[in-house]
């Protein structure tokens, strides 16, 4: 995560950047035309600086990476999804108060590792060939 700035991920870089991350990840699913996404972006960037090295902050455009957005059922933007050990553990949808986003980040840091350890593994193989 260069200089704490959120990393832009796409369908090709998703697995390496998010699912295989060694630290918790907060992903902001956004649309370039979404006014609420633009409203939340400064707070998201500030938190990326504040939690640098502890939490990876990533952004994924639902416009250019529809496969990943569809895989996680993203229907509205912005959607903030929290991942621990590659598993989604928490989600916030819409333009929320920045303090609420910060609280969720703190909660994920406190509880997500345990939650991810106790959840079942999901097989994302979707080729249809078994």
CSV table of C-alpha atoms in Angstrom, one decimal:
chain,number,residue,atom,x,y,z
A,1,UNK,CA,0.0,0.0,0.0
A,2,UNK,CA,2.1,2.9,-1.2
A,3,UNK,CA,1.9,5.9,1.2
A,4,UNK,CA,-1.3,4.7,2.7
A,5,UNK,CA,-3.3,5.6,-0.4
A,6,UNK,CA,-6.0,3.1,-1.2
A,7,UNK,CA,-4.9,0.5,-3.8
A,8,UNK,CA,-7.0,0.3,-7.0
A,9,UNK,CA,-7.9,-3.3,-7.7
A,10,UNK,CA,-9.7,-5.0,-10.5
A,11,UNK,CA,-10.9,-8.4,-11.5
A,12,UNK,CA,-7.4,-9.5,-12.4
A,13,UNK,CA,-5.6,-8.3,-9.2
A,14,UNK,CA,-8.4,-9.0,-6.8
A,15,UNK,CA,-7.3,-12.5,-5.6
A,16,UNK,CA,-3.7,-11.4,-4.9
A,17,UNK,CA,-4.5,-8.1,-3.4
A,18,UNK,CA,-7.6,-8.9,-1.3
A,19,UNK,CA,-8.1,-12.7,-0.9
A,20,UNK,CA,-4.5,-13.5,-0.2
A,21,UNK,CA,-3.7,-10.4,1.9
A,22,UNK,CA,-1.9,-11.1,5.2
A,23,UNK,CA,-3.7,-8.2,6.9
A,24,UNK,CA,-7.4,-7.2,7.0
A,25,UNK,CA,-8.7,-5.4,4.0
A,26,UNK,CA,-11.4,-2.8,3.6
A,27,UNK,CA,-12.7,-2.6,0.0
A,28,UNK,CA,-14.8,0.3,-1.3
A,29,UNK,CA,-16.9,-0.8,-4.2
A,30,UNK,CA,-17.6,2.3,-6.1
A,31,UNK,CA,-19.0,3.7,-9.4
A,32,UNK,CA,-17.3,6.6,-11.2
A,33,UNK,CA,-20.8,8.3,-11.6
A,34,UNK,CA,-21.8,7.8,-7.9
A,35,UNK,CA,-21.9,11.1,-6.0
A,36,UNK,CA,-22.0,9.4,-2.6
A,37,UNK,CA,-18.8,7.5,-3.6
A,38,UNK,CA,-17.1,10.9,-4.2
A,39,UNK,CA,-18.5,12.1,-0.9
A,40,UNK,CA,-17.0,9.2,1.0
A,41,UNK,CA,-13.6,9.0,-0.8
A,42,UNK,CA,-11.8,11.7,1.3
A,43,UNK,CA,-12.7,9.9,4.6
A,44,UNK,CA,-11.7,6.6,3.1
A,45,UNK,CA,-8.3,8.0,2.0
A,46,UNK,CA,-7.8,9.6,5.5
A,47,UNK,CA,-8.4,6.2,7.2
A,48,UNK,CA,-6.0,4.6,4.8
A,49,UNK,CA,-3.3,6.9,6.1
A,50,UNK,CA,-4.4,6.4,9.7
A,51,UNK,CA,-4.4,2.6,9.5
A,52,UNK,CA,-1.4,2.3,7.2
A,53,UNK,CA,0.3,-1.1,7.6
A,54,UNK,CA,-2.5,-2.4,9.8
A,55,UNK,CA,-5.4,-2.5,7.3
A,56,UNK,CA,-5.2,-2.5,3.5
A,57,UNK,CA,-7.6,-0.1,1.9
A,58,UNK,CA,-8.6,-1.0,-1.6
A,59,UNK,CA,-11.1,0.4,-4.2
A,60,UNK,CA,-12.8,-1.5,-6.9
A,61,UNK,CA,-14.9,0.1,-9.7
A,62,UNK,CA,-18.1,-1.8,-10.3
A,63,UNK,CA,-18.1,-0.3,-13.8
A,64,UNK,CA,-14.7,-1.8,-14.9
A,65,UNK,CA,-14.8,-4.9,-12.7
A,66,UNK,CA,-18.3,-6.2,-12.8
A,67,UNK,CA,-17.3,-9.9,-12.3
A,68,UNK,CA,-15.9,-9.3,-8.8
A,69,UNK,CA,-18.7,-7.0,-7.8
A,70,UNK,CA,-21.3,-9.5,-8.9
A,71,UNK,CA,-19.5,-12.3,-7.1
A,72,UNK,CA,-19.9,-10.5,-3.8
A,73,UNK,CA,-23.5,-9.4,-4.6
A,74,UNK,CA,-22.7,-5.7,-4.8
A,75,UNK,CA,-25.9,-3.9,-5.8
A,76,UNK,CA,-25.3,-0.4,-4.5
A,77,UNK,CA,-22.4,2.0,-4.3
A,78,UNK,CA,-20.6,2.8,-2.2
A,79,UNK,CA,-20.4,-0.6,-0.5
A,80,UNK,CA,-17.6,-1.1,2.1
A,81,UNK,CA,-16.8,-4.7,2.6
A,82,UNK,CA,-14.3,-5.9,5.2
A,83,UNK,CA,-12.2,-9.0,4.6
A,84,UNK,CA,-10.1,-11.0,7.0
A,85,UNK,CA,-8.1,-13.9,5.8
A,86,UNK,CA,-9.7,-13.5,2.4
A,87,UNK,CA,-13.3,-13.9,3.8
A,88,UNK,CA,-15.9,-11.1,3.8
A,89,UNK,CA,-16.8,-10.5,7.5
A,90,UNK,CA,-18.7,-7.2,7.6
A,91,UNK,CA,-20.3,-4.8,5.2
A,92,UNK,CA,-21.7,-1.2,5.1
A,93,UNK,CA,-23.7,0.1,2.2
A,94,UNK,CA,-24.2,3.7,1.2
A,95,UNK,CA,-22.9,7.1,2.3
A,96,UNK,CA,-22.4,6.6,6.0
A,97,UNK,CA,-21.1,8.8,8.7
A,98,UNK,CA,-17.3,8.6,8.6
A,99,UNK,CA,-17.3,7.9,12.4
A,100,UNK,CA,-19.4,4.8,11.7
A,101,UNK,CA,-16.9,3.6,9.1
A,102,UNK,CA,-14.1,4.1,11.5
A,103,UNK,CA,-16.0,2.2,14.2
A,104,UNK,CA,-16.5,-0.7,11.8
A,105,UNK,CA,-12.8,-0.8,11.0
A,106,UNK,CA,-11.9,-0.9,14.7
A,107,UNK,CA,-14.5,-3.7,15.3
A,108,UNK,CA,-13.1,-5.7,12.4
A,109,UNK,CA,-9.6,-5.4,13.8
A,110,UNK,CA,-10.9,-6.6,17.1
A,111,UNK,CA,-13.1,-9.5,16.1
A,112,UNK,CA,-12.8,-10.4,12.4
A,113,UNK,CA,-9.9,-12.8,12.8
A,114,UNK,CA,-11.9,-14.9,15.2
A,115,UNK,CA,-14.9,-14.7,12.9
A,116,UNK,CA,-13.0,-15.7,9.8
A,117,UNK,CA,-11.4,-18.7,11.7
A,118,UNK,CA,-14.8,-20.0,12.7
A,119,UNK,CA,-16.6,-19.6,9.4
A,120,UNK,CA,-16.7,-22.3,6.7
A,121,UNK,CA,-14.6,-22.1,3.6
A,122,UNK,CA,-16.4,-21.1,0.4
A,123,UNK,CA,-15.5,-22.8,-2.9
A,124,UNK,CA,-15.6,-20.1,-5.5
A,125,UNK,CA,-15.0,-22.4,-8.5
A,126,UNK,CA,-17.7,-21.5,-10.9
A,127,UNK,CA,-16.6,-23.2,-14.1
A,128,UNK,CA,-19.6,-25.5,-14.0
A,129,UNK,CA,-17.4,-28.5,-14.7
A,130,UNK,CA,-17.2,-30.9,-11.8
